[in-house]
PDB file of C-alpha atoms in Angstrom:
ATOM      1  CA  MET A  78      60.864  65.472 -39.533  1.00 43.00           C
ATOM      2  CA  LEU A  79      57.448  64.566 -40.918  1.00 40.00           C
ATOM      3  CA  LEU A  80      58.916  61.577 -42.769  1.00 41.00           C
ATOM      4  CA  VAL A  81      60.600  60.362 -39.588  1.00 41.00           C
ATOM      5  CA  CYS A  82      57.303  60.527 -37.661  1.00 41.00           C
ATOM      6  CA  VAL A  83      55.426  58.608 -40.369  1.00 37.00           C
ATOM      7  CA  SER A  84      58.162  55.970 -40.378  1.00 47.00           C
ATOM      8  CA  LEU A  85      57.998  55.604 -36.599  1.00 39.00           C
ATOM      9  CA  LEU A  86      54.199  55.279 -36.690  1.00 41.00           C
ATOM     10  CA  ALA A  87      54.453  52.582 -39.361  1.00 46.00           C
ATOM     11  CA  ASP A  88      57.003  50.643 -37.315  1.00 48.00           C
ATOM     12  CA  ALA A  89      54.807  50.883 -34.202  1.00 46.00           C
ATOM     13  CA  GLY A  90      51.778  49.650 -36.161  1.00 49.00           C
ATOM     14  CA  GLU A  91      53.720  46.685 -37.450  1.00 51.00           C
ATOM     15  CA  LEU A  92      54.978  45.804 -33.961  1.00 42.00           C
ATOM     16  CA  LEU A  93      51.455  46.105 -32.571  1.00 42.00           C
ATOM     17  CA  ALA A  94      50.111  43.797 -35.287  1.00 47.00           C
ATOM     18  CA  ARG A  95      52.838  41.232 -34.591  1.00 51.00           C
ATOM     19  CA  SER A  96      52.154  41.398 -30.843  1.00 46.00           C
ATOM     20  CA  SER A  97      48.416  40.958 -31.416  1.00 47.00           C
ATOM     21  CA  GLN A  98      49.020  37.950 -33.675  1.00 50.00           C
ATOM     22  CA  ALA A  99      51.393  36.393 -31.139  1.00 45.00           C
ATOM     23  CA  THR A 100      48.849  36.864 -28.361  1.00 45.00           C
ATOM     24  CA  SER A 101      46.145  35.321 -30.522  1.00 45.00           C
ATOM     25  CA  ASN A 102      48.369  32.341 -31.276  1.00 46.00           C
ATOM     26  CA  MET A 103      49.106  31.878 -27.570  1.00 41.00           C
ATOM     27  CA  ILE A 104      45.396  31.943 -26.727  1.00 38.00           C
ATOM     28  CA  THR A 105      44.601  29.444 -29.489  1.00 40.00           C
ATOM     29  CA  THR A 106      47.435  27.165 -28.399  1.00 37.00           C
ATOM     30  CA  LYS A 107      46.399  27.405 -24.753  1.00 35.00           C
ATOM     31  CA  SER A 108      42.769  26.700 -25.651  1.00 38.00           C
ATOM     32  CA  THR A 109      43.816  23.657 -27.671  1.00 34.00           C
ATOM     33  CA  LYS A 110      45.911  22.366 -24.785  1.00 32.00           C
ATOM     34  CA  VAL A 111      43.024  22.861 -22.339  1.00 32.00           C
ATOM     35  CA  SER A 112      40.686  20.948 -24.650  1.00 36.00           C
ATOM     36  CA  LEU A 113      43.224  18.171 -25.017  1.00 30.00           C
ATOM     37  CA  VAL A 114      43.801  17.893 -21.270  1.00 32.00           C
ATOM     38  CA  SER A 115      40.062  17.903 -20.667  1.00 34.00           C
ATOM     39  CA  SER A 116      39.628  15.135 -23.228  1.00 35.00           C
ATOM     40  CA  GLN A 117      42.455  13.096 -21.685  1.00 33.00           C
ATOM     41  CA  GLN A 118      40.993  13.540 -18.212  1.00 33.00           C
ATOM     42  CA  GLY A 119      37.608  12.451 -19.516  1.00 34.00           C
ATOM     43  CA  GLN A 120      39.172   9.262 -20.865  1.00 37.00           C
ATOM     44  CA  GLN A 121      41.226   8.719 -17.739  1.00 36.00           C
ATOM     45  CA  TYR A 122      38.239   9.098 -15.417  1.00 33.00           C
ATOM     46  CA  ALA A 123      35.551   7.666 -17.684  1.00 36.00           C
ATOM     47  CA  SER A 124      34.597   5.061 -15.080  1.00 36.00           C
ATOM     48  CA  TYR A 125      33.616   7.816 -12.656  1.00 37.00           C
ATOM     49  CA  GLN A 126      31.330   9.397 -15.244  1.00 42.00           C
ATOM     50  CA  GLN A 127      29.476   6.184 -16.008  1.00 48.00           C
ATOM     51  CA  LYS A 128      26.318   5.349 -14.054  1.00 84.00           C
ATOM     52  CA  LYS A 129      26.749   2.443 -11.676  1.00 94.00           C
ATOM     53  CA  ALA A 130      24.671  -0.693 -12.074  1.00 97.00           C
ATOM     54  CA  GLN A 131      21.942  -0.758  -9.433  1.00 97.00           C
ATOM     55  CA  ILE A 132      20.458  -3.477  -7.255  1.00 98.00           C
ATOM     56  CA  ALA A 133      17.323  -3.155  -5.141  1.00 98.00           C
ATOM     57  CA  ILE A 134      16.762  -5.839  -2.502  1.00 98.00           C
ATOM     58  CA  ILE A 135      13.470  -6.683  -0.799  1.00 98.00           C
ATOM     59  CA  ILE A 136      13.222  -8.778   2.369  1.00 98.00           C
ATOM     60  CA  ASP A 137       9.849 -10.530   2.271  1.00 98.00           C
ATOM     61  CA  ASP A 138       7.842 -12.142   5.100  1.00 97.00           C
ATOM     62  CA  ILE A 139       8.785  -9.667   7.818  1.00 97.00           C
ATOM     63  CA  GLY A 140       6.513  -9.516  10.865  1.00 97.00           C
ATOM     64  CA  ASN A 141       5.759 -13.043  12.005  1.00 95.00           C
ATOM     65  CA  LYS A 142       8.532 -13.356  14.570  1.00 95.00           C
ATOM     66  CA  ARG A 143      10.526 -11.135  16.880  1.00 96.00           C
ATOM     67  CA  ALA A 144      13.634 -12.714  15.369  1.00 96.00           C
ATOM     68  CA  ASP A 145      12.825 -10.947  12.094  1.00 97.00           C
ATOM     69  CA  SER A 146      14.241  -7.839  13.754  1.00 96.00           C
ATOM     70  CA  ALA A 147      17.722  -9.163  12.869  1.00 97.00           C
ATOM     71  CA  ALA A 148      17.041  -7.812   9.388  1.00 98.00           C
ATOM     72  CA  PHE A 149      17.249  -4.262  10.760  1.00 97.00           C
ATOM     73  CA  SER A 150      21.030  -4.670  10.800  1.00 97.00           C
ATOM     74  CA  LEU A 151      21.003  -4.578   6.983  1.00 98.00           C
ATOM     75  CA  PRO A 152      21.666  -1.263   5.196  1.00 98.00           C
ATOM     76  CA  LYS A 153      18.642   1.041   5.273  1.00 97.00           C
ATOM     77  CA  GLU A 154      18.458   0.955   1.456  1.00 98.00           C
ATOM     78  CA  VAL A 155      17.180  -2.625   1.773  1.00 98.00           C
ATOM     79  CA  THR A 156      13.372  -2.527   1.548  1.00 98.00           C
ATOM     80  CA  PHE A 157      11.223  -4.540   3.976  1.00 98.00           C
ATOM     81  CA  SER A 158       7.995  -6.170   2.807  1.00 98.00           C
ATOM     82  CA  ILE A 159       5.841  -6.819   5.858  1.00 98.00           C
ATOM     83  CA  LEU A 160       3.041  -9.375   6.178  1.00 98.00           C
ATOM     84  CA  PRO A 161      -0.258  -7.867   7.388  1.00 98.00           C
ATOM     85  CA  HIS A 162      -2.055  -8.766  10.631  1.00 97.00           C
ATOM     86  CA  THR A 163       1.014 -10.476  12.115  1.00 97.00           C
ATOM     87  CA  PRO A 164       2.301 -10.020  15.690  1.00 96.00           C
ATOM     88  CA  PHE A 165       4.953  -7.482  14.657  1.00 97.00           C
ATOM     89  CA  SER A 166       3.590  -6.023  11.412  1.00 97.00           C
ATOM     90  CA  THR A 167       2.650  -2.596  12.782  1.00 97.00           C
ATOM     91  CA  ARG A 168       5.587  -2.333  15.178  1.00 97.00           C
ATOM     92  CA  PHE A 169       8.198  -3.279  12.589  1.00 98.00           C
ATOM     93  CA  SER A 170       6.601  -0.967  10.023  1.00 97.00           C
ATOM     94  CA  ALA A 171       6.846   1.972  12.415  1.00 96.00           C
ATOM     95  CA  TYR A 172      10.419   1.140  13.386  1.00 96.00           C
ATOM     96  CA  SER A 173      11.414   0.846   9.720  1.00 97.00           C
ATOM     97  CA  TYR A 174       9.934   4.272   9.064  1.00 95.00           C
ATOM     98  CA  HIS A 175      11.859   5.864  11.941  1.00 94.00           C
ATOM     99  CA  GLN A 176      15.017   4.138  10.736  1.00 94.00           C
ATOM    100  CA  GLY A 177      14.538   5.798   7.354  1.00 96.00           C
ATOM    101  CA  ARG A 178      13.857   2.456   5.710  1.00 97.00           C
ATOM    102  CA  GLU A 179      11.326   1.889   2.944  1.00 97.00           C
ATOM    103  CA  VAL A 180       8.360  -0.368   3.782  1.00 97.00           C
ATOM    104  CA  MET A 181       6.077  -2.438   1.572  1.00 98.00           C
ATOM    105  CA  LEU A 182       2.973  -4.506   2.290  1.00 98.00           C
ATOM    106  CA  HIS A 183       3.598  -8.190   1.536  1.00 98.00           C
ATOM    107  CA  MET A 184       0.023  -9.015   0.563  1.00 98.00           C
ATOM    108  CA  PRO A 185      -1.019 -12.680   0.771  1.00 98.00           C
ATOM    109  CA  MET A 186      -2.749 -13.828  -2.415  1.00 98.00           C
ATOM    110  CA  GLU A 187      -4.249 -17.195  -3.272  1.00 97.00           C
ATOM    111  CA  SER A 188      -1.911 -19.752  -4.816  1.00 96.00           C
ATOM    112  CA  LEU A 189      -2.606 -22.642  -7.165  1.00 95.00           C
ATOM    113  CA  HIS A 190      -1.712 -25.146  -4.470  1.00 88.00           C
ATOM    114  CA  GLY A 191      -4.044 -24.032  -1.692  1.00 84.00           C
ATOM    115  CA  GLU A 192      -1.461 -23.058   0.919  1.00 85.00           C
ATOM    116  CA  ALA A 193      -2.695 -21.221   4.000  1.00 85.00           C
ATOM    117  CA  LEU A 194      -2.530 -17.465   3.517  1.00 89.00           C
ATOM    118  CA  GLY A 195      -2.928 -16.252   7.082  1.00 86.00           C
ATOM    119  CA  ASP A 196      -5.287 -13.442   8.041  1.00 88.00           C
ATOM    120  CA  GLY A 197      -6.600 -11.102   5.382  1.00 92.00           C
ATOM    121  CA  GLY A 198      -5.472 -12.930   2.276  1.00 96.00           C
ATOM    122  CA  LEU A 199      -7.017 -12.253  -1.134  1.00 98.00           C
ATOM    123  CA  LEU A 200      -8.947 -15.087  -2.801  1.00 97.00           C
ATOM    124  CA  ALA A 201     -10.026 -15.697  -6.381  1.00 96.00           C
ATOM    125  CA  SER A 202     -13.594 -16.206  -5.139  1.00 96.00           C
ATOM    126  CA  MET A 203     -13.840 -12.666  -3.742  1.00 97.00           C
ATOM    127  CA  TYR A 204     -15.841  -9.920  -5.407  1.00 97.00           C
ATOM    128  CA  PRO A 205     -13.839  -6.800  -6.281  1.00 98.00           C
ATOM    129  CA  GLU A 206     -15.409  -4.930  -3.330  1.00 98.00           C
ATOM    130  CA  GLU A 207     -14.144  -7.635  -0.936  1.00 98.00           C
ATOM    131  CA  VAL A 208     -10.680  -7.489  -2.457  1.00 98.00           C
ATOM    132  CA  GLU A 209     -10.549  -3.730  -1.973  1.00 98.00           C
ATOM    133  CA  LYS A 210     -11.789  -3.964   1.618  1.00 98.00           C
ATOM    134  CA  GLN A 211      -9.238  -6.652   2.579  1.00 98.00           C
ATOM    135  CA  LEU A 212      -6.398  -4.777   0.950  1.00 98.00           C
ATOM    136  CA  LEU A 213      -7.249  -1.526   2.735  1.00 98.00           C
ATOM    137  CA  LEU A 214      -7.406  -3.357   6.089  1.00 98.00           C
ATOM    138  CA  ALA A 215      -4.034  -4.935   5.381  1.00 98.00           C
ATOM    139  CA  LEU A 216      -2.534  -1.528   4.587  1.00 98.00           C
ATOM    140  CA  LYS A 217      -3.769  -0.216   7.928  1.00 98.00           C
ATOM    141  CA  SER A 218      -1.807  -2.946   9.695  1.00 97.00           C
ATOM    142  CA  VAL A 219       1.380  -1.902   7.869  1.00 98.00           C
ATOM    143  CA  PRO A 220       1.481   1.887   8.233  1.00 95.00           C
ATOM    144  CA  HIS A 221       4.053   3.831   6.188  1.00 95.00           C
ATOM    145  CA  ALA A 222       3.900   1.302   3.315  1.00 97.00           C
ATOM    146  CA  THR A 223       4.891   2.930   0.036  1.00 97.00           C
ATOM    147  CA  GLY A 224       4.122  -0.093  -2.105  1.00 98.00           C
ATOM    148  CA  VAL A 225       2.878  -3.676  -2.264  1.00 98.00           C
ATOM    149  CA  ASN A 226       4.156  -7.009  -3.527  1.00 98.00           C
ATOM    150  CA  ASN A 227       2.408 -10.361  -3.562  1.00 97.00           C
ATOM    151  CA  HIS A 228       2.994 -13.148  -1.065  1.00 97.00           C
ATOM    152  CA  MET A 229       2.404 -16.369  -3.040  1.00 96.00           C
ATOM    153  CA  GLY A 230      -0.401 -15.453  -5.504  1.00 96.00           C
ATOM    154  CA  SER A 231       0.313 -17.920  -8.300  1.00 96.00           C
ATOM    155  CA  LYS A 232      -3.465 -18.153  -8.802  1.00 97.00           C
ATOM    156  CA  LEU A 233      -4.713 -14.657  -8.018  1.00 97.00           C
ATOM    157  CA  THR A 234      -2.116 -12.796 -10.092  1.00 97.00           C
ATOM    158  CA  GLN A 235      -3.454 -14.561 -13.185  1.00 97.00           C
ATOM    159  CA  ILE A 236      -7.035 -13.303 -12.710  1.00 97.00           C
ATOM    160  CA  THR A 237      -7.889  -9.954 -14.268  1.00 97.00           C
ATOM    161  CA  LEU A 238     -10.980  -9.110 -12.199  1.00 97.00           C
ATOM    162  CA  GLN A 239      -9.312  -9.306  -8.778  1.00 97.00           C
ATOM    163  CA  MET A 240      -6.051  -7.744  -9.922  1.00 98.00           C
ATOM    164  CA  ASN A 241      -7.989  -4.818 -11.372  1.00 98.00           C
ATOM    165  CA  ALA A 242      -9.456  -4.284  -7.897  1.00 98.00           C
ATOM    166  CA  VAL A 243      -5.992  -4.447  -6.311  1.00 98.00           C
ATOM    167  CA  MET A 244      -4.539  -1.891  -8.713  1.00 98.00           C
ATOM    168  CA  GLN A 245      -7.475   0.448  -8.263  1.00 98.00           C
ATOM    169  CA  VAL A 246      -6.701   0.637  -4.531  1.00 98.00           C
ATOM    170  CA  LEU A 247      -3.002   1.189  -5.188  1.00 98.00           C
ATOM    171  CA  ASN A 248      -3.685   3.901  -7.732  1.00 98.00           C
ATOM    172  CA  ASN A 249      -6.065   5.689  -5.349  1.00 97.00           C
ATOM    173  CA  ASN A 250      -3.441   5.629  -2.590  1.00 97.00           C
ATOM    174  CA  ASN A 251      -0.391   6.445  -4.737  1.00 97.00           C
ATOM    175  CA  LEU A 252       1.301   3.117  -3.986  1.00 98.00           C
ATOM    176  CA  TYR A 253       3.561   1.120  -6.316  1.00 98.00           C
ATOM    177  CA  PHE A 254       3.426  -2.610  -7.053  1.00 98.00           C
ATOM    178  CA  ILE A 255       6.222  -5.150  -7.396  1.00 98.00           C
ATOM    179  CA  ASP A 256       5.234  -8.435  -9.032  1.00 97.00           C
ATOM    180  CA  SER A 257       7.005 -11.227  -7.131  1.00 96.00           C
ATOM    181  CA  ARG A 258       6.390 -13.456 -10.165  1.00 95.00           C
ATOM    182  CA  THR A 259       5.316 -16.640  -8.436  1.00 95.00           C
ATOM    183  CA  THR A 260       3.991 -17.865 -11.785  1.00 95.00           C
ATOM    184  CA  LYS A 261       5.144 -17.249 -15.334  1.00 94.00           C
ATOM    185  CA  PHE A 262       1.504 -16.605 -16.232  1.00 96.00           C
ATOM    186  CA  THR A 263       1.148 -13.586 -13.951  1.00 97.00           C
ATOM    187  CA  LYS A 264      -0.779 -10.587 -15.275  1.00 97.00           C
ATOM    188  CA  ALA A 265      -0.117  -8.381 -12.251  1.00 97.00           C
ATOM    189  CA  HIS A 266       2.615  -6.183 -13.717  1.00 96.00           C
ATOM    190  CA  ILE A 267       0.706  -5.566 -16.951  1.00 96.00           C
ATOM    191  CA  ILE A 268      -2.529  -4.753 -15.106  1.00 98.00           C
ATOM    192  CA  ALA A 269      -0.634  -2.371 -12.805  1.00 97.00           C
ATOM    193  CA  GLN A 270       0.655  -0.491 -15.840  1.00 96.00           C
ATOM    194  CA  GLN A 271      -2.842  -0.328 -17.305  1.00 97.00           C
ATOM    195  CA  HIS A 272      -4.030   1.411 -14.118  1.00 97.00           C
ATOM    196  CA  GLY A 273      -1.123   3.857 -14.097  1.00 97.00           C
ATOM    197  CA  VAL A 274       0.456   2.222 -11.038  1.00 97.00           C
ATOM    198  CA  ALA A 275       4.251   2.429 -10.882  1.00 97.00           C
ATOM    199  CA  SER A 276       5.382  -1.173 -11.081  1.00 97.00           C
ATOM    200  CA  ALA A 277       8.216  -3.589 -11.747  1.00 97.00           C
ATOM    201  CA  GLN A 278       9.003  -7.295 -11.544  1.00 97.00           C
ATOM    202  CA  ARG A 279      11.312  -9.377  -9.418  1.00 96.00           C
ATOM    203  CA  ASN A 280      14.443 -10.510 -11.284  1.00 97.00           C
ATOM    204  CA  VAL A 281      16.102 -12.946  -8.872  1.00 97.00           C
ATOM    205  CA  PHE A 282      14.996 -14.923  -5.811  1.00 96.00           C
ATOM    206  CA  LEU A 283      18.108 -15.115  -3.661  1.00 97.00           C
ATOM    207  CA  ASP A 284      17.254 -17.752  -1.089  1.00 95.00           C
ATOM    208  CA  HIS A 285      14.477 -20.131  -2.057  1.00 88.00           C
ATOM    209  CA  TYR A 286      17.105 -22.645  -0.985  1.00 93.00           C
ATOM    210  CA  ALA A 287      18.403 -21.120   2.222  1.00 93.00           C
ATOM    211  CA  ASN A 288      22.046 -22.116   2.188  1.00 95.00           C
ATOM    212  CA  GLU A 289      25.294 -20.265   1.607  1.00 96.00           C
ATOM    213  CA  ALA A 290      26.172 -21.942  -1.697  1.00 97.00           C
ATOM    214  CA  PHE A 291      22.810 -21.181  -3.273  1.00 97.00           C
ATOM    215  CA  LEU A 292      22.844 -17.599  -1.987  1.00 98.00           C
ATOM    216  CA  GLU A 293      26.287 -17.092  -3.493  1.00 98.00           C
ATOM    217  CA  LYS A 294      25.147 -18.424  -6.861  1.00 98.00           C
ATOM    218  CA  GLN A 295      22.006 -16.268  -6.916  1.00 98.00           C
ATOM    219  CA  PHE A 296      23.828 -13.136  -5.774  1.00 98.00           C
ATOM    220  CA  GLU A 297      26.301 -13.572  -8.630  1.00 98.00           C
ATOM    221  CA  GLN A 298      23.328 -13.763 -10.994  1.00 98.00           C
ATOM    222  CA  LEU A 299      21.931 -10.577  -9.480  1.00 98.00           C
ATOM    223  CA  ILE A 300      25.212  -8.730 -10.081  1.00 98.00           C
ATOM    224  CA  LEU A 301      25.552 -10.062 -13.634  1.00 98.00           C
ATOM    225  CA  LYS A 302      22.003  -9.033 -14.524  1.00 97.00           C
ATOM    226  CA  ALA A 303      22.531  -5.600 -12.975  1.00 97.00           C
ATOM    227  CA  ARG A 304      25.619  -5.047 -15.115  1.00 97.00           C
ATOM    228  CA  ARG A 305      23.809  -6.225 -18.221  1.00 96.00           C
ATOM    229  CA  ASN A 306      20.457  -4.499 -17.683  1.00 95.00           C
ATOM    230  CA  GLY A 307      21.426  -1.485 -15.569  1.00 96.00           C
ATOM    231  CA  SER A 308      19.180  -2.270 -12.594  1.00 96.00           C
ATOM    232  CA  VAL A 309      17.547  -5.324 -11.016  1.00 97.00           C
ATOM    233  CA  ILE A 310      15.362  -6.388  -8.082  1.00 98.00           C
ATOM    234  CA  GLY A 311      16.291  -9.285  -5.807  1.00 98.00           C
ATOM    235  CA  ILE A 312      14.088 -10.832  -3.120  1.00 98.00           C
ATOM    236  CA  ALA A 313      15.249 -12.631   0.011  1.00 98.00           C
ATOM    237  CA  HIS A 314      13.733 -13.625   3.365  1.00 97.00           C
ATOM    238  CA  PRO A 315      14.681 -13.030   7.003  1.00 97.00           C
ATOM    239  CA  TYR A 316      16.440 -16.373   7.408  1.00 97.00           C
ATOM    240  CA  LYS A 317      19.486 -16.256   9.658  1.00 97.00           C
ATOM    241  CA  VAL A 318      21.791 -17.422   6.860  1.00 97.00           C
ATOM    242  CA  SER A 319      20.333 -14.875   4.429  1.00 98.00           C
ATOM    243  CA  ILE A 320      20.775 -11.930   6.792  1.00 98.00           C
ATOM    244  CA  SER A 321      24.351 -12.908   7.585  1.00 98.00           C
ATOM    245  CA  PHE A 322      25.156 -13.409   3.908  1.00 98.00           C
ATOM    246  CA  LEU A 323      23.636 -10.096   2.804  1.00 98.00           C
ATOM    247  CA  LYS A 324      25.328  -8.118   5.583  1.00 98.00           C
ATOM    248  CA  ARG A 325      28.679  -9.336   4.329  1.00 98.00           C
ATOM    249  CA  LYS A 326      27.954  -8.924   0.622  1.00 98.00           C
ATOM    250  CA  LEU A 327      26.306  -5.511   0.804  1.00 98.00           C
ATOM    251  CA  ALA A 328      29.184  -4.140   2.872  1.00 97.00           C
ATOM    252  CA  ASN A 329      31.607  -5.147   0.110  1.00 97.00           C
ATOM    253  CA  LEU A 330      29.841  -4.449  -3.161  1.00 97.00           C
ATOM    254  CA  PRO A 331      31.951  -4.142  -6.342  1.00 97.00           C
ATOM    255  CA  ASP A 332      32.870  -0.563  -7.257  1.00 96.00           C
ATOM    256  CA  ASP A 333      30.475  -0.558 -10.208  1.00 97.00           C
ATOM    257  CA  ILE A 334      27.418  -1.711  -8.196  1.00 98.00           C
ATOM    258  CA  GLU A 335      25.103   0.528  -6.163  1.00 97.00           C
ATOM    259  CA  LEU A 336      22.423  -0.504  -3.628  1.00 98.00           C
ATOM    260  CA  ILE A 337      19.165   1.463  -3.981  1.00 97.00           C
ATOM    261  CA  THR A 338      15.622   1.372  -2.623  1.00 97.00           C
ATOM    262  CA  VAL A 339      12.665   0.074  -4.613  1.00 97.00           C
ATOM    263  CA  SER A 340      11.293   3.619  -4.991  1.00 96.00           C
ATOM    264  CA  GLU A 341      14.631   4.722  -6.421  1.00 96.00           C
ATOM    265  CA  TYR A 342      14.566   1.761  -8.797  1.00 97.00           C
ATOM    266  CA  LEU A 343      11.168   2.877 -10.073  1.00 96.00           C
ATOM    267  CA  SER A 344      12.136   6.559 -10.274  1.00 91.00           C
ATOM    268  CA  PHE A 345      15.223   5.699 -12.341  1.00 82.00           C
ATOM    269  CA  GLY A 346      13.077   3.818 -14.835  1.00 69.00           C
ATOM    270  CA  GLY A 347      13.852   0.287 -13.682  1.00 65.00           C
ATOM    271  CA  ASN A 348      14.350  -2.561 -16.121  1.00 56.00           C
ATOM    272  CA  ASP A 349      11.801  -5.167 -17.094  1.00 54.00           C
ATOM    273  CA  ASP A 350      14.191  -7.571 -18.773  1.00 47.00           C
ATOM    274  CA  ILE A 351      13.050 -10.913 -17.338  1.00 44.00           C
ATOM    275  CA  ASP A 352      15.008 -13.595 -19.149  1.00 39.00           C
ATOM    276  CA  SER A 353      13.964 -16.677 -17.193  1.00 39.00           C
ATOM    277  CA  PHE A 354      11.355 -17.797 -14.709  1.00 36.00           C
ATOM    278  CA  GLU A 355      12.536 -19.059 -11.336  1.00 41.00           C
ATOM    279  CA  LEU A 356       9.899 -20.926  -9.346  1.00 39.00           C
ATOM    280  CA  PRO A 357      10.159 -19.574  -5.785  1.00 40.00           C
ATOM    281  CA  ARG A 358       9.971 -21.913  -2.848  1.00 35.00           C
ATOM    282  CA  THR A 359       7.731 -19.630  -0.774  1.00 32.00           C
ATOM    283  CA  ALA A 360       4.638 -21.637   0.084  1.00 28.00           C
ATOM    284  CA  LYS A 361       5.763 -23.721   3.046  1.00 30.00           C
ATOM    285  CA  GLU A 362       9.199 -22.372   3.775  1.00 31.00           C
ATOM    286  CA  THR A 363       8.432 -18.699   4.295  1.00 34.00           C
ATOM    287  CA  LEU A 364       5.014 -18.760   5.990  1.00 34.00           C
ATOM    288  CA  ARG A 365       6.317 -19.446   9.478  1.00 32.00           C
ATOM    289  CA  PRO A 366       4.018 -19.854  12.469  1.00 32.00           C
ATOM    290  CA  ALA A 367       3.540 -16.796  14.629  1.00 30.00           C
ATOM    291  CA  THR A 368       3.847 -18.967  17.770  1.00 28.00           C
ATOM    292  CA  ASP A 369       7.600 -19.390  17.303  1.00 27.00           C
ATOM    293  CA  ILE A 370       9.505 -18.185  20.351  1.00 27.00           C
ATOM    294  CA  ALA A 371      11.856 -15.384  19.358  1.00 28.00           C
ATOM    295  CA  PRO A 372      14.692 -13.810  21.349  1.00 27.00           C
ATOM    296  CA  LYS A 373      13.888 -10.610  23.246  1.00 29.00           C
TER     297      LYS A 373
END
């Protein structure tokens, strides 16, 4: 009887060991299959895991005319840069804010060609204290501004003394700076970085020739640079053709392109890859008289 019991116990132990090994093998096999499926899914859906290329678009020269309000039909991710001391600067700034749209001050700065700046422009002949005073007054006329970019400025952005004064104001008020790059000799972006001001540079001017064919060509460049560099900044103006073009294009962006605000561009690190200089046609074409009659 004792021998029979020992034999039975031995058989049970062997069966238990076999069962345990089988279970272990099943778990290992199942784990391997799960890993394989996960890997296959990762390959299958890799495009969803990749970060989209990003474009930030600024509309400059807002505020001179009531007709500029047509730009409010663009997606709210499009950032408006508003001229100071213009008939609609404060009103459009407030409306942008309530719309959830980001606002910048489009600060007039002296150019090399002597074009009229309008009220409150910054001149190379100004002392730093005058520059600071004018800039603070301009900011008051564009409430809710989160940053600044230069209107013209091919002369002023090359001068260290005045740009130091500009960046000191921006640093004190926690505002960013976007260099419109109206000259290849600009120092603005570098000086902004020296003062600890969040900053970036314009990559593409979209409409310094305001026609459909040129807009199409420049927008393609914007997309190509975004795909190559990761993120880019484009600048346009509130021309009728530009607004119509951008409404259509931004509503049908490629799947790998994402529209973001300028603040988002800066928070994501941005990209300073500037591979060519495009001379903007801003002096006479974008400074439009405030006496133009606009639709109500």
